[in-house]
Structures are given as structure tokens and as C-alpha cells.
Short mmCIF file of C-alpha atoms (C1' of nucleotides) in Angstrom, two decimals:
data_model
loop_
_atom_site.label_atom_id
_atom_site.label_comp_id
_atom_site.label_asym_id
_atom_site.label_seq_id
_atom_site.Cartn_x
_atom_site.Cartn_y
_atom_site.Cartn_z
CA UNK A 1 0.00 0.00 0.00
CA UNK A 2 1.14 3.51 -0.78
CA UNK A 3 2.20 5.91 1.92
CA UNK A 4 -0.33 8.17 3.54
CA UNK A 5 1.12 11.21 1.81
CA UNK A 6 0.92 9.59 -1.59
CA UNK A 7 -2.64 8.51 -0.95
CA UNK A 8 -3.63 11.95 0.24
CA UNK A 9 -2.24 13.47 -2.89
CA UNK A 10 -4.10 11.12 -5.21
CA UNK A 11 -7.35 11.11 -3.32
CA UNK A 12 -7.70 14.84 -2.95
CA UNK A 13 -6.98 15.49 -6.60
CA UNK A 14 -9.90 17.17 -8.36
CA UNK A 15 -12.06 17.18 -5.24
CA UNK A 16 -14.32 20.21 -4.88
CA UNK A 17 -15.23 19.86 -1.21
CA UNK A 18 -13.31 17.92 1.37
CA UNK A 19 -14.41 17.86 4.98
CA UNK A 20 -11.98 17.64 6.21
CA UNK A 21 -8.45 16.93 5.26
CA UNK A 22 -7.28 16.18 8.80
CA UNK A 23 -9.97 13.57 9.32
CA UNK A 24 -9.08 11.82 6.12
CA UNK A 25 -5.41 11.74 7.02
CA UNK A 26 -6.19 10.39 10.46
CA UNK A 27 -8.27 7.59 9.00
CA UNK A 28 -5.62 6.69 6.46
CA UNK A 29 -2.90 6.64 9.09
CA UNK A 30 -4.55 3.73 10.82
CA UNK A 31 -3.59 1.63 7.82
CA UNK A 32 -6.96 -0.10 7.72
CA UNK A 33 -8.89 -0.15 4.42
CA UNK A 34 -11.51 2.60 4.43
CA UNK A 35 -15.14 2.05 3.58
CA UNK A 36 -15.95 4.50 0.79
CA UNK A 37 -19.65 4.97 0.26
CA UNK A 38 -21.51 6.05 -2.83
CA UNK A 39 -25.28 6.15 -2.96
CA UNK A 40 -27.04 5.87 -6.30
CA UNK A 41 -30.60 6.32 -7.31
CA UNK A 42 -31.83 3.56 -9.62
CA UNK A 43 -34.33 5.78 -11.41
CA UNK A 44 -32.50 6.38 -14.65
CA UNK A 45 -30.05 3.62 -15.30
CA UNK A 46 -28.00 5.04 -18.14
CA UNK A 47 -24.62 6.18 -16.96
CA UNK A 48 -22.87 9.05 -18.62
CA UNK A 49 -19.61 10.87 -18.18
CA UNK A 50 -21.17 13.08 -15.54
CA UNK A 51 -21.59 10.08 -13.27
CA UNK A 52 -18.16 8.84 -14.15
CA UNK A 53 -16.40 11.66 -12.30
CA UNK A 54 -17.42 10.34 -8.93
CA UNK A 55 -17.11 6.71 -9.97
CA UNK A 56 -13.54 7.33 -11.05
CA UNK A 57 -12.80 8.72 -7.63
CA UNK A 58 -14.30 5.66 -6.04
CA UNK A 59 -12.17 3.53 -8.33
CA UNK A 60 -9.15 5.37 -7.04
CA UNK A 61 -10.03 4.30 -3.53
CA UNK A 62 -10.21 0.72 -4.74
CA UNK A 63 -6.84 0.94 -6.42
CA UNK A 64 -5.37 2.06 -3.14
CA UNK A 65 -6.78 -0.98 -1.43
CA UNK A 66 -9.92 0.48 0.11
CA UNK A 67 -13.43 -0.94 0.08
CA UNK A 68 -16.09 0.56 -2.16
CA UNK A 69 -19.63 0.41 -0.82
CA UNK A 70 -22.27 1.06 -3.45
CA UNK A 71 -25.70 1.73 -2.01
CA UNK A 72 -28.58 1.21 -4.38
CA UNK A 73 -31.38 3.49 -3.25
CA UNK A 74 -34.22 1.12 -3.99
CA UNK A 75 -36.14 2.42 -0.99
CA UNK A 76 -35.67 6.06 -1.84
CA UNK A 77 -36.58 5.43 -5.46
CA UNK A 78 -39.92 4.00 -4.45
CA UNK A 79 -40.86 7.17 -2.64
CA UNK A 80 -40.24 9.28 -5.69
CA UNK A 81 -38.33 12.33 -6.62
CA UNK A 82 -36.76 13.92 -3.57
CA UNK A 83 -35.27 17.28 -4.30
CA UNK A 84 -37.18 18.99 -6.79
CA UNK A 85 -39.74 21.04 -8.33
CA UNK A 86 -39.83 18.50 -11.09
CA UNK A 87 -43.10 16.79 -11.68
CA UNK A 88 -43.61 13.67 -9.64
CA UNK A 89 -42.46 10.71 -11.56
CA UNK A 90 -44.59 7.65 -11.73
CA UNK A 91 -43.35 5.55 -8.83
CA UNK A 92 -41.16 2.75 -10.04
CA UNK A 93 -42.17 -0.81 -9.52
CA UNK A 94 -39.96 -3.22 -7.68
CA UNK A 95 -39.09 -4.97 -10.95
CA UNK A 96 -38.18 -1.74 -12.68
CA UNK A 97 -35.91 -0.80 -9.84
CA UNK A 98 -34.15 -4.12 -9.87
CA UNK A 99 -33.75 -4.00 -13.63
CA UNK A 100 -32.41 -0.46 -13.42
CA UNK A 101 -30.03 -1.41 -10.68
CA UNK A 102 -28.71 -4.23 -12.82
CA UNK A 103 -28.13 -1.95 -15.82
CA UNK A 104 -26.56 0.59 -13.56
CA UNK A 105 -24.11 -1.75 -11.93
CA UNK A 106 -23.22 -3.41 -15.24
CA UNK A 107 -22.20 -0.03 -16.52
CA UNK A 108 -20.58 1.06 -13.29
CA UNK A 109 -18.32 -1.97 -13.43
CA UNK A 110 -16.83 -0.60 -16.60
CA UNK A 111 -15.17 1.76 -14.16
CA UNK A 112 -15.24 0.04 -10.79
CA UNK A 113 -13.60 -3.21 -9.84
CA UNK A 114 -16.48 -5.57 -9.30
CA UNK A 115 -14.62 -7.81 -6.88
CA UNK A 116 -13.83 -4.95 -4.58
CA UNK A 117 -17.31 -3.50 -4.51
CA UNK A 118 -19.89 -4.23 -1.87
CA UNK A 119 -23.39 -3.65 -3.14
CA UNK A 120 -26.22 -3.06 -0.72
CA UNK A 121 -29.84 -2.02 -1.12
CA UNK A 122 -31.11 0.47 1.40
CA UNK A 123 -34.56 -1.10 1.29
CA UNK A 124 -32.98 -3.89 3.30
CA UNK A 125 -33.08 -1.74 6.40
CA UNK A 126 -35.67 0.93 5.65
CA UNK A 127 -38.41 -1.48 4.67
CA UNK A 128 -38.10 -3.09 8.08
CA UNK A 129 -38.34 0.07 10.13
CA UNK A 130 -41.38 0.60 12.26
CA UNK A 131 -43.03 3.98 12.46
CA UNK A 132 -41.75 4.36 16.01
CA UNK A 133 -38.24 3.86 14.74
CA UNK A 134 -38.81 6.45 12.04
CA UNK A 135 -39.90 8.94 14.66
CA UNK A 136 -36.84 8.18 16.74
CA UNK A 137 -34.65 8.71 13.72
CA UNK A 138 -36.32 12.05 13.13
CA UNK A 139 -35.65 13.02 16.71
CA UNK A 140 -31.94 12.96 15.95
CA UNK A 141 -32.07 16.05 13.79
CA UNK A 142 -33.61 19.47 14.17
CA UNK A 143 -35.85 21.40 11.84
CA UNK A 144 -33.35 24.22 11.89
CA UNK A 145 -30.64 21.93 10.59
CA UNK A 146 -32.78 20.80 7.71
CA UNK A 147 -33.81 24.32 6.88
CA UNK A 148 -30.21 25.29 6.42
CA UNK A 149 -30.25 23.50 3.13
CA UNK A 150 -30.17 26.10 0.44
CA UNK A 151 -32.90 24.86 -1.83
CA UNK A 152 -35.32 24.43 1.07
CA UNK A 153 -34.56 27.90 2.30
CA UNK A 154 -34.93 29.41 -1.15
CA UNK A 155 -38.24 27.78 -1.66
CA UNK A 156 -39.51 28.94 1.69
CA UNK A 157 -38.34 32.47 0.98
CA UNK A 158 -40.12 32.41 -2.33
CA UNK A 159 -43.25 31.04 -0.73
CA UNK A 160 -43.04 27.74 -2.57
CA UNK A 161 -44.05 24.53 -0.97
CA UNK A 162 -41.65 22.15 0.73
CA UNK A 163 -43.20 18.80 1.42
CA UNK A 164 -42.39 17.00 4.59
CA UNK A 165 -41.08 13.90 2.86
CA UNK A 166 -38.50 16.02 1.14
CA UNK A 167 -36.86 17.04 4.35
CA UNK A 168 -36.71 13.38 5.27
CA UNK A 169 -34.46 12.75 2.38
CA UNK A 170 -31.19 13.91 3.83
CA UNK A 171 -32.02 11.95 6.97
CA UNK A 172 -32.65 8.77 5.03
CA UNK A 173 -29.45 9.17 3.09
CA UNK A 174 -27.57 10.00 6.27
CA UNK A 175 -28.84 6.91 8.01
CA UNK A 176 -27.37 4.81 5.22
CA UNK A 177 -23.97 6.02 6.33
CA UNK A 178 -24.63 4.84 9.87
CA UNK A 179 -25.79 1.42 8.70
CA UNK A 180 -22.85 0.77 6.41
CA UNK A 181 -20.42 2.46 8.79
CA UNK A 182 -18.86 4.51 6.06
CA UNK A 183 -15.53 6.25 6.48
CA UNK A 184 -15.88 8.45 3.43
CA UNK A 185 -18.90 9.37 1.39
CA UNK A 186 -18.52 10.47 -2.20
CA UNK A 187 -20.94 12.51 -4.25
CA UNK A 188 -21.36 15.55 -6.44
CA UNK A 189 -21.19 19.01 -4.92
CA UNK A 190 -24.99 19.05 -4.91
CA UNK A 191 -24.83 16.27 -2.32
CA UNK A 192 -22.83 18.26 0.21
CA UNK A 193 -25.70 18.90 2.57
CA UNK A 194 -26.97 15.34 2.54
CA UNK A 195 -23.55 13.92 3.18
CA UNK A 196 -23.04 16.28 6.09
CA UNK A 197 -26.22 14.98 7.68
CA UNK A 198 -24.66 11.54 7.56
CA UNK A 199 -21.83 12.88 9.67
CA UNK A 200 -24.22 14.19 12.29
CA UNK A 201 -26.14 10.96 12.49
CA UNK A 202 -22.95 8.96 12.83
CA UNK A 203 -21.77 11.17 15.65
CA UNK A 204 -25.13 10.83 17.36
CA UNK A 205 -24.71 7.09 17.12
CA UNK A 206 -21.24 7.08 18.55
CA UNK A 207 -19.48 6.45 15.25
CA UNK A 208 -16.60 8.39 13.90
CA UNK A 209 -18.05 10.80 11.33
CA UNK A 210 -17.43 10.09 7.68
CA UNK A 211 -15.25 12.28 5.54
CA UNK A 212 -17.17 14.28 2.97
CA UNK A 213 -15.76 14.23 -0.51
CA UNK A 214 -17.65 16.11 -3.20
CA UNK A 215 -16.64 16.06 -6.82
CA UNK A 216 -17.39 18.93 -9.18
CA UNK A 217 -20.46 18.64 -11.35
CA UNK A 218 -19.62 17.98 -14.97
CA UNK A 219 -21.29 20.28 -17.44
CA UNK A 220 -23.03 18.80 -20.45
CA UNK A 221 -22.09 19.22 -24.07
CA UNK A 222 -23.73 22.63 -24.18
CA UNK A 223 -21.24 23.82 -21.60
CA UNK A 224 -23.95 25.44 -19.52
CA UNK A 225 -26.19 22.98 -17.77
CA UNK A 226 -25.14 19.92 -15.89
CA UNK A 227 -24.83 16.77 -17.90
CA UNK A 228 -28.06 14.86 -17.88
CA UNK A 229 -30.00 12.53 -20.01
CA UNK A 230 -33.12 14.62 -20.03
CA UNK A 231 -31.29 17.63 -21.42
CA UNK A 232 -29.75 15.39 -24.04
CA UNK A 233 -26.33 16.92 -23.49
CA UNK A 234 -24.57 13.79 -22.36
CA UNK A 235 -22.08 11.19 -23.50
CA UNK A 236 -23.13 7.76 -22.30
CA UNK A 237 -20.48 5.36 -21.11
CA UNK A 238 -21.83 2.61 -23.33
CA UNK A 239 -22.14 4.63 -26.49
CA UNK A 240 -20.36 3.44 -29.63
CA UNK A 241 -16.78 4.64 -30.15
CA UNK A 242 -17.63 6.77 -33.18
CA UNK A 243 -20.51 8.39 -31.37
CA UNK A 244 -18.39 9.19 -28.34
CA UNK A 245 -15.57 10.58 -30.40
CA UNK A 246 -17.91 12.79 -32.41
CA UNK A 247 -19.64 14.16 -29.35
CA UNK A 248 -16.33 14.98 -27.72
CA UNK A 249 -15.23 16.83 -30.83
CA UNK A 250 -18.30 19.04 -30.77
CA UNK A 251 -17.61 20.61 -27.40
CA UNK A 252 -16.19 24.09 -27.02
CA UNK A 253 -12.54 24.73 -26.25
CA UNK A 254 -13.44 26.09 -22.86
CA UNK A 255 -15.39 23.00 -21.98
CA UNK A 256 -12.60 20.80 -23.28
CA UNK A 257 -10.28 22.25 -20.65
CA UNK A 258 -12.75 21.38 -17.91
CA UNK A 259 -13.37 17.90 -19.21
CA UNK A 260 -9.69 17.22 -19.43
CA UNK A 261 -9.15 18.14 -15.79
CA UNK A 262 -12.24 16.41 -14.45
CA UNK A 263 -12.17 13.28 -16.54
CA UNK A 264 -8.47 12.70 -17.03
CA UNK A 265 -6.91 14.77 -14.31
CA UNK A 266 -4.74 16.47 -16.91
CA UNK A 267 -4.52 20.11 -17.91
CA UNK A 268 -4.61 21.06 -21.57
CA UNK A 269 -1.24 22.05 -23.01
CA UNK A 270 -1.70 25.58 -24.37
CA UNK A 271 1.11 25.06 -26.88
CA UNK A 272 -0.85 22.41 -28.74
CA UNK A 273 -3.48 23.38 -31.29
CA UNK A 274 -6.87 23.13 -29.59
CA UNK A 275 -8.23 20.76 -32.18
CA UNK A 276 -5.34 18.42 -31.68
CA UNK A 277 -5.86 18.53 -27.93
CA UNK A 278 -9.49 17.77 -28.44
CA UNK A 279 -8.79 14.80 -30.65
CA UNK A 280 -6.43 13.39 -28.12
CA UNK A 281 -8.89 13.94 -25.30
CA UNK A 282 -11.64 12.27 -27.32
CA UNK A 283 -9.39 9.34 -28.10
CA UNK A 284 -8.47 8.87 -24.46
CA UNK A 285 -12.08 8.82 -23.41
CA UNK A 286 -12.97 6.32 -26.10
CA UNK A 287 -10.12 4.04 -25.17
CA UNK A 288 -11.16 4.15 -21.55
CA UNK A 289 -14.60 2.77 -22.30
CA UNK A 290 -13.73 0.68 -25.35
CA UNK A 291 -10.13 0.08 -26.37
CA UNK A 292 -7.10 1.79 -27.78
CA UNK A 293 -7.76 0.19 -31.12
CA UNK A 294 -11.36 1.39 -31.16
CA UNK A 295 -10.18 4.87 -30.31
CA UNK A 296 -7.66 4.91 -33.13
CA UNK A 297 -10.27 3.68 -35.54
CA UNK A 298 -12.81 6.26 -34.37
CA UNK A 299 -10.28 8.99 -34.81
CA UNK A 300 -9.28 7.86 -38.26
CA UNK A 301 -12.85 7.59 -39.41
CA UNK A 302 -13.66 10.97 -38.00
CA UNK A 303 -10.77 12.52 -39.88
CA UNK A 304 -11.84 10.85 -43.10
CA UNK A 305 -15.34 12.16 -42.70
CA UNK A 306 -14.74 15.63 -41.44
CA UNK A 307 -11.20 16.74 -42.09
CA UNK A 308 -10.83 15.16 -45.50
CA UNK A 309 -14.56 15.28 -46.13
CA UNK A 310 -14.18 12.01 -47.94
CA UNK A 311 -17.53 10.42 -47.19
CA UNK A 312 -17.07 7.77 -49.85
CA UNK A 313 -14.27 6.01 -48.01
CA UNK A 314 -15.59 6.66 -44.53
CA UNK A 315 -17.24 4.02 -42.46
CA UNK A 316 -20.88 5.07 -42.54
CA UNK A 317 -23.97 3.45 -41.13
CA UNK A 318 -26.10 1.81 -43.77
CA UNK A 319 -29.72 2.48 -44.45
CA UNK A 320 -31.94 0.07 -46.27
CA UNK A 321 -34.59 1.79 -48.37
CA UNK A 322 -37.91 0.68 -47.00
CA UNK A 323 -41.47 1.03 -48.14
CA UNK A 324 -41.25 4.74 -48.63
CA UNK A 325 -38.89 5.78 -51.35
CA UNK A 326 -39.79 9.46 -51.53
CA UNK A 327 -37.18 11.79 -50.15
CA UNK A 328 -39.12 12.84 -47.07
CA UNK A 329 -39.86 9.28 -46.11
CA UNK A 330 -36.31 8.09 -46.63
CA UNK A 331 -34.76 10.92 -44.66
CA UNK A 332 -37.25 10.54 -41.86
CA UNK A 333 -36.70 6.82 -41.55
CA UNK A 334 -32.95 7.11 -41.88
CA UNK A 335 -32.91 9.48 -38.93
CA UNK A 336 -35.14 7.22 -36.91
CA UNK A 337 -33.54 3.89 -37.70
CA UNK A 338 -29.88 4.81 -37.90
CA UNK A 339 -29.58 7.67 -35.47
CA UNK A 340 -32.53 7.17 -33.18
CA UNK A 341 -33.73 10.69 -33.91
CA UNK A 342 -37.42 11.34 -34.25
CA UNK A 343 -38.08 13.97 -36.86
CA UNK A 344 -41.55 15.04 -37.85
CA UNK A 345 -42.48 15.49 -41.48
CA UNK A 346 -42.22 19.21 -40.93
CA UNK A 347 -38.71 18.90 -39.54
CA UNK A 348 -37.66 16.92 -42.57
CA UNK A 349 -39.22 19.38 -45.00
CA UNK A 350 -37.33 22.13 -43.29
CA UNK A 351 -34.05 20.25 -43.56
CA UNK A 352 -34.60 19.70 -47.26
CA UNK A 353 -35.64 23.26 -47.96
CA UNK A 354 -32.69 24.64 -46.07
CA UNK A 355 -30.18 22.61 -47.98
CA UNK A 356 -29.15 20.10 -45.40
CA UNK A 357 -29.77 17.02 -47.50
CA UNK A 358 -27.23 15.91 -50.07
CA UNK A 359 -27.18 12.84 -52.28
CA UNK A 360 -23.70 11.94 -53.46
CA UNK A 361 -22.58 15.49 -52.81
CA UNK A 362 -25.50 17.17 -54.60
CA UNK A 363 -27.89 19.25 -52.57
CA UNK A 364 -31.52 18.36 -52.99
CA UNK A 365 -33.87 21.13 -52.03
CA UNK A 366 -37.02 19.93 -53.70
CA UNK A 367 -39.36 18.57 -51.07
CA UNK A 368 -41.18 16.43 -53.57
CA UNK A 369 -38.08 14.85 -55.04
CA UNK A 370 -38.16 11.10 -55.45
CA UNK A 371 -34.62 10.16 -56.41
CA UNK A 372 -33.91 6.84 -58.03
CA UNK A 373 -31.98 5.14 -55.30
CA UNK A 374 -29.04 2.96 -56.16
CA UNK A 375 -26.87 0.81 -53.99
CA UNK A 376 -23.99 2.61 -52.33
CA UNK A 377 -25.20 6.17 -52.75
CA UNK A 378 -24.28 8.46 -49.91
CA UNK A 379 -27.11 10.39 -48.37
CA UNK A 380 -25.98 13.25 -46.18
CA UNK A 381 -28.65 14.17 -43.67
CA UNK A 382 -26.91 17.08 -41.98
CA UNK A 383 -23.43 18.26 -41.26
CA UNK A 384 -22.72 15.46 -38.84
CA UNK A 385 -24.77 12.56 -40.11
CA UNK A 386 -24.63 10.58 -43.33
CA UNK A 387 -25.73 7.12 -44.36
CA UNK A 388 -24.86 4.71 -47.14
CA UNK A 389 -27.89 3.59 -49.10
CA UNK A 390 -28.82 -0.04 -49.54
CA UNK A 391 -31.53 -0.96 -52.01
"C1'" G B 1 -61.76 30.03 5.99
"C1'" G B 2 -61.94 35.36 3.48
"C1'" G B 3 -60.00 38.53 -0.38
"C1'" U B 4 -57.21 38.94 -4.82
"C1'" A B 5 -54.25 37.81 -9.21
"C1'" G B 6 -53.38 34.18 -12.43
"C1'" U B 7 -53.21 29.20 -15.66
"C1'" U B 8 -51.18 30.57 -23.53
"C1'" A B 9 -46.70 26.20 -27.58
"C1'" C B 10 -40.04 23.27 -24.89
"C1'" C B 11 -39.48 27.78 -21.26
"C1'" G B 12 -40.61 33.05 -20.30
"C1'" A B 13 -44.26 36.23 -22.11
"C1'" A B 14 -47.95 39.18 -25.53
"C1'" G B 15 -52.83 38.65 -27.31
"C1'" C B 16 -58.69 40.57 -24.48
"C1'" G B 17 -64.75 38.55 -30.38
"C1'" G B 18 -63.00 37.72 -36.77
"C1'" U B 19 -56.94 39.56 -40.42
"C1'" C B 20 -54.57 33.56 -34.59
"C1'" A B 21 -51.25 27.79 -35.48
"C1'" A B 22 -51.20 32.63 -32.01
"C1'" A B 23 -46.34 38.85 -31.54
"C1'" C B 24 -41.56 38.99 -29.00
"C1'" G B 25 -37.35 36.78 -26.22
"C1'" G B 26 -34.76 32.39 -24.73
"C1'" G B 27 -33.89 27.45 -26.05
"C1'" G B 28 -33.67 23.95 -30.11
"C1'" C B 29 -32.74 22.57 -35.36
"C1'" A B 30 -30.51 23.66 -40.13
"C1'" G B 31 -27.46 26.64 -43.55
"C1'" A B 32 -23.05 30.10 -44.33
"C1'" C B 33 -18.20 30.99 -42.11
"C1'" U B 34 -14.72 27.64 -39.28
"C1'" G B 35 -11.17 23.57 -36.28
"C1'" U B 36 -18.12 19.15 -36.36
"C1'" A B 37 -14.67 25.08 -31.42
"C1'" A B 38 -16.28 29.96 -30.00
"C1'" A B 39 -18.28 34.39 -32.00
"C1'" U B 40 -21.21 36.20 -36.01
"C1'" C B 41 -24.96 36.22 -39.94
"C1'" U B 42 -29.48 33.84 -42.26
"C1'" G B 43 -33.70 30.71 -42.15
"C1'" C B 44 -36.97 27.51 -39.57
"C1'" U B 45 -39.39 25.91 -35.07
"C1'" G B 46 -48.01 22.14 -33.60
"C1'" G B 47 -49.32 17.59 -36.75
"C1'" C B 48 -50.37 15.62 -41.57
"C1'" U B 49 -47.38 11.99 -48.52
"C1'" A B 50 -49.81 19.34 -47.46
"C1'" U B 51 -51.56 25.63 -52.53
"C1'" G B 52 -55.44 22.10 -48.43
"C1'" C B 53 -56.89 19.43 -44.01
"C1'" C B 54 -56.63 18.31 -38.64
"C1'" U B 55 -55.66 19.20 -33.27
"C1'" U B 56 -54.04 23.29 -29.73
"C1'" C B 57 -54.29 28.71 -25.60
"C1'" G B 58 -55.82 24.67 -17.36
"C1'" A B 59 -60.82 21.16 -17.81
"C1'" A B 60 -65.96 20.72 -19.03
"C1'" G B 61 -70.18 23.14 -20.68
"C1'" G B 62 -72.61 27.67 -22.81
"C1'" U B 63 -73.42 32.51 -25.78
"C1'" U B 64 -72.23 33.73 -31.03
"C1'" C B 65 -72.41 33.20 -38.13
"C1'" G B 66 -67.46 33.15 -35.58
"C1'" A B 67 -64.04 32.28 -29.05
"C1'" A B 68 -57.22 32.04 -26.69
"C1'" U B 69 -60.47 36.33 -26.19
"C1'" C B 70 -67.45 36.86 -23.37
"C1'" C B 71 -70.51 33.76 -19.53
"C1'" U B 72 -71.00 29.40 -15.96
"C1'" U B 73 -68.97 25.50 -13.16
"C1'" C B 74 -64.67 22.79 -11.74
"C1'" A B 75 -59.31 22.02 -10.92
"C1'" C B 76 -54.63 23.95 -9.84
"C1'" U B 77 -50.99 27.93 -8.44
"C1'" G B 78 -49.17 32.63 -6.41
"C1'" C B 79 -49.94 36.89 -3.11
"C1'" C B 80 -52.46 39.31 1.14
"C1'" C B 81 -55.52 38.59 5.59
"C1'" A B 82 -57.10 34.93 9.44
#
RNA sequence: GGGUAGUUACCGAAGCGGUCAAACGGGGCAGACUGUAAAUCUGCUGGCUAUGCCUUCGAAGGUUCGAAUCCUUCACUGCCCA
């Protein structure tokens, strides 16, 4: 095992909030493996790079010989959406939750070491609690403490409602820490408050409080809002190499610098041309989730398509002409079947009229066109997407 | 419980009897320019195999030749008072 100083250096790298450094050092000095907790919500199972930031940190703990404890919030998921003004989601069924948890962990093990991960479901203890026990748990915290949380306070100031179950949330999450006896809890910076509650509950229970370690929130591809599936500004960890590479290339230079630090722990070299830096960043990400070979191939194909603009020799998805052979129908189905993009007839008309559609390099702007399709033609749908036609 | 203001498309917000598929802004999409960057400029942005047809302005009814606009009831939300 590495020395405490070495561990401290690695573990604190890239961390946004650490409470506190002394506690962490003290725990490490004992030389016993730490229990590093991460709680996840099995509501939306698809992992993206935003989640990976904290998972990578957890992986680091594993590499240093510590124990990862992954808590699947099956109990919390059944209650519904905790922090939010968002509309109440339909409560998930038991089966959905288990299926989600499976997808989640399968993807998480692309990053984490499965053999060194303890997986627990918090329903195991919460489903057994009696109401009296719930009340006792609530007695451990004060209203004032809960109201310190910024989003509760804001909502109260603005006269918006705060439901009582919402203020239970931090308590529930905090109790998890007591049950699993965590030494460190990881999370995004938005989890700071909840993780702190865990500390309080542990102290109240005579345990040594956990160290709080919050990772920065990764912005999505737009560079403004946090990466999330619903905003469609994400890169999923199980996306195809070409897809990943392309998405990475579309980010802004500013965002590239952040990604590089958060995802790779490396700063961008200002001497290198930004595009070159971006390609190398994209390739590194692809090789992390696929392989070095896949990354090299993705890069080469990308260069063929976009730098050399040589669509003919690029590796393009194929589209089989179906029942509809008119231009609108073909474009619409090609989007749907090859790129999973739903476009309405109006959207497609617009694309055609605005000169987005090209067949073998020729723009087609006539909405009513019905080209005679032949095998191997290249249909360009927009700047980023093209397909090879099969008849 | 009382009073009051509101509920319009992805979001914010105009519209207050016909010229409304609904101004404007944001967001989104596409094109031009580029490095699939940023910035900028231009166009589009309910659905439909489409010079027309269909479904929208919280919900349901009603008045009218005609309703997002007027009336009634209901639901929800904010604010003030208790």
C-alpha cells in the first residue's frame, strides 16, 4: 500500500469539497482499508460521463486498497423524486428498480472493480423500520438543521411549498452512512448537505463521522447545464466509439479544458493546437470505455469524414430503403432507424428546404423529389450525419 | 376560511370577439463561415405523402355566423388577511 502522503495526494486530486483533510489523514494513518460509500438512485439507469467523475474517484479508492460500498437506493426510489420542483415521476415498480439497478451496476463496473465492490440495497433496512423507529430517527435532527439547506430555504423564501417527505431525504441518506459504517462518502457538490447529515447521524450514534468528498459537477455538451440525459447533453459510457468521439469533438474549447481536468486529471497544453488537444482527449475517453484500437479507428474515421470530407471512403452506417422511397420518407426513416432521432415530417421538410440534404454530394432542395436510389449512394442528412444507401 | 391575481406552444411572455397555429425573447434545429470550437450572420421551429386538411391557448359546458379572447362551473398555483 502507498504511503499516507501519496494517498492523500491522489485522493484529494480534483475534489471540490473535502471535509476535512485532517480527518481523512487520520483515517488513512490507521492503515486499515476505508469504507468508501456512494449512494445511487436507480431511477434512470444510463450512466454518462457526468456520473463517471465520482465513480472514477471511487475507483481510485479501490486501487489504493480500500473498500467501495455502493448503495442502491431502492427504498428512496420508491418514494419518488426527492429534491425537486420536477413533476412527480410515476413511482417505479420493484421490478423496474431491480432492472435499473442491474443496468446501472453493469455499466458502473466498466469503471469500478467488481470484486472490490460491496453492493447493498437500502430497502434492506428501511423497509423493516417501524413507524416508532422512524420517529426516533427524526428526533436525531432538528428542523433548523434541515432548513439550512439552500434549496429548502430558497423555496420557503419564495413562498413555494416544501413537502415533509423532502426534508426526510437527507435523513434517510444519512442513516445509510450509519448502517454501512462509512468512512468516506462520495458525491457531487450538490450532495454536500446530505452527506453532512450523515456525519451528524454517525456522531449521534457514537461512530466516527465520515469524511465528505464532493466532486465537481460535470457540465453537459452545451457547456452550460449539468450533464443529464433529459437535457440530451450527455455522453453515455456505453455509447459506440464513433458516437463518443464525435460528441467529444463538438464541445467548445473552454469545456474541453474542464473535461480534461475532471475526466483525465490532466490540464490542456496551451502550446498544442486546440483541435489536436481535443482529438487526443476524445481518443483517451474512447479508449477508456472501449479500447485503444477502437479509439484509433474512431479517430481515423472521424478525420476521413470531417477533415478530408471524404464520405465515400468513410465508415458510414447503412440504411436500407424501406417502403417509402420518396425523399421525405427516406430521410425521416434514416434518422429514426440509424440515429434514433425522431423527426416530424415538418422537420424533414425544413431540412430539405434549407439545404441540409445531399445525395452523393448534390444538394436536394425539392421537397417532392423522389430520387432513383441505387446501392452505395451516400445520403448526407446534416453536417454530422450521413448514411450509405442499400436498395 | 376570506380577499385577490393568475393558468397561452419546450421555457418566459404578448394577445382581451374575426386579419390567430397565435407577436416577441430564450432554447432547439438547419445553412453560411470555421477547427463538427467559439463568436457572427441567415432561415426555420403544432401535426399531416400538405396551394389544403386536422388538433391546440388549465378542464368541461354555454353565448355567437365566428371564441385564446365573453358567460358558468370545476381544478390547480401565487400573493395578502385569518
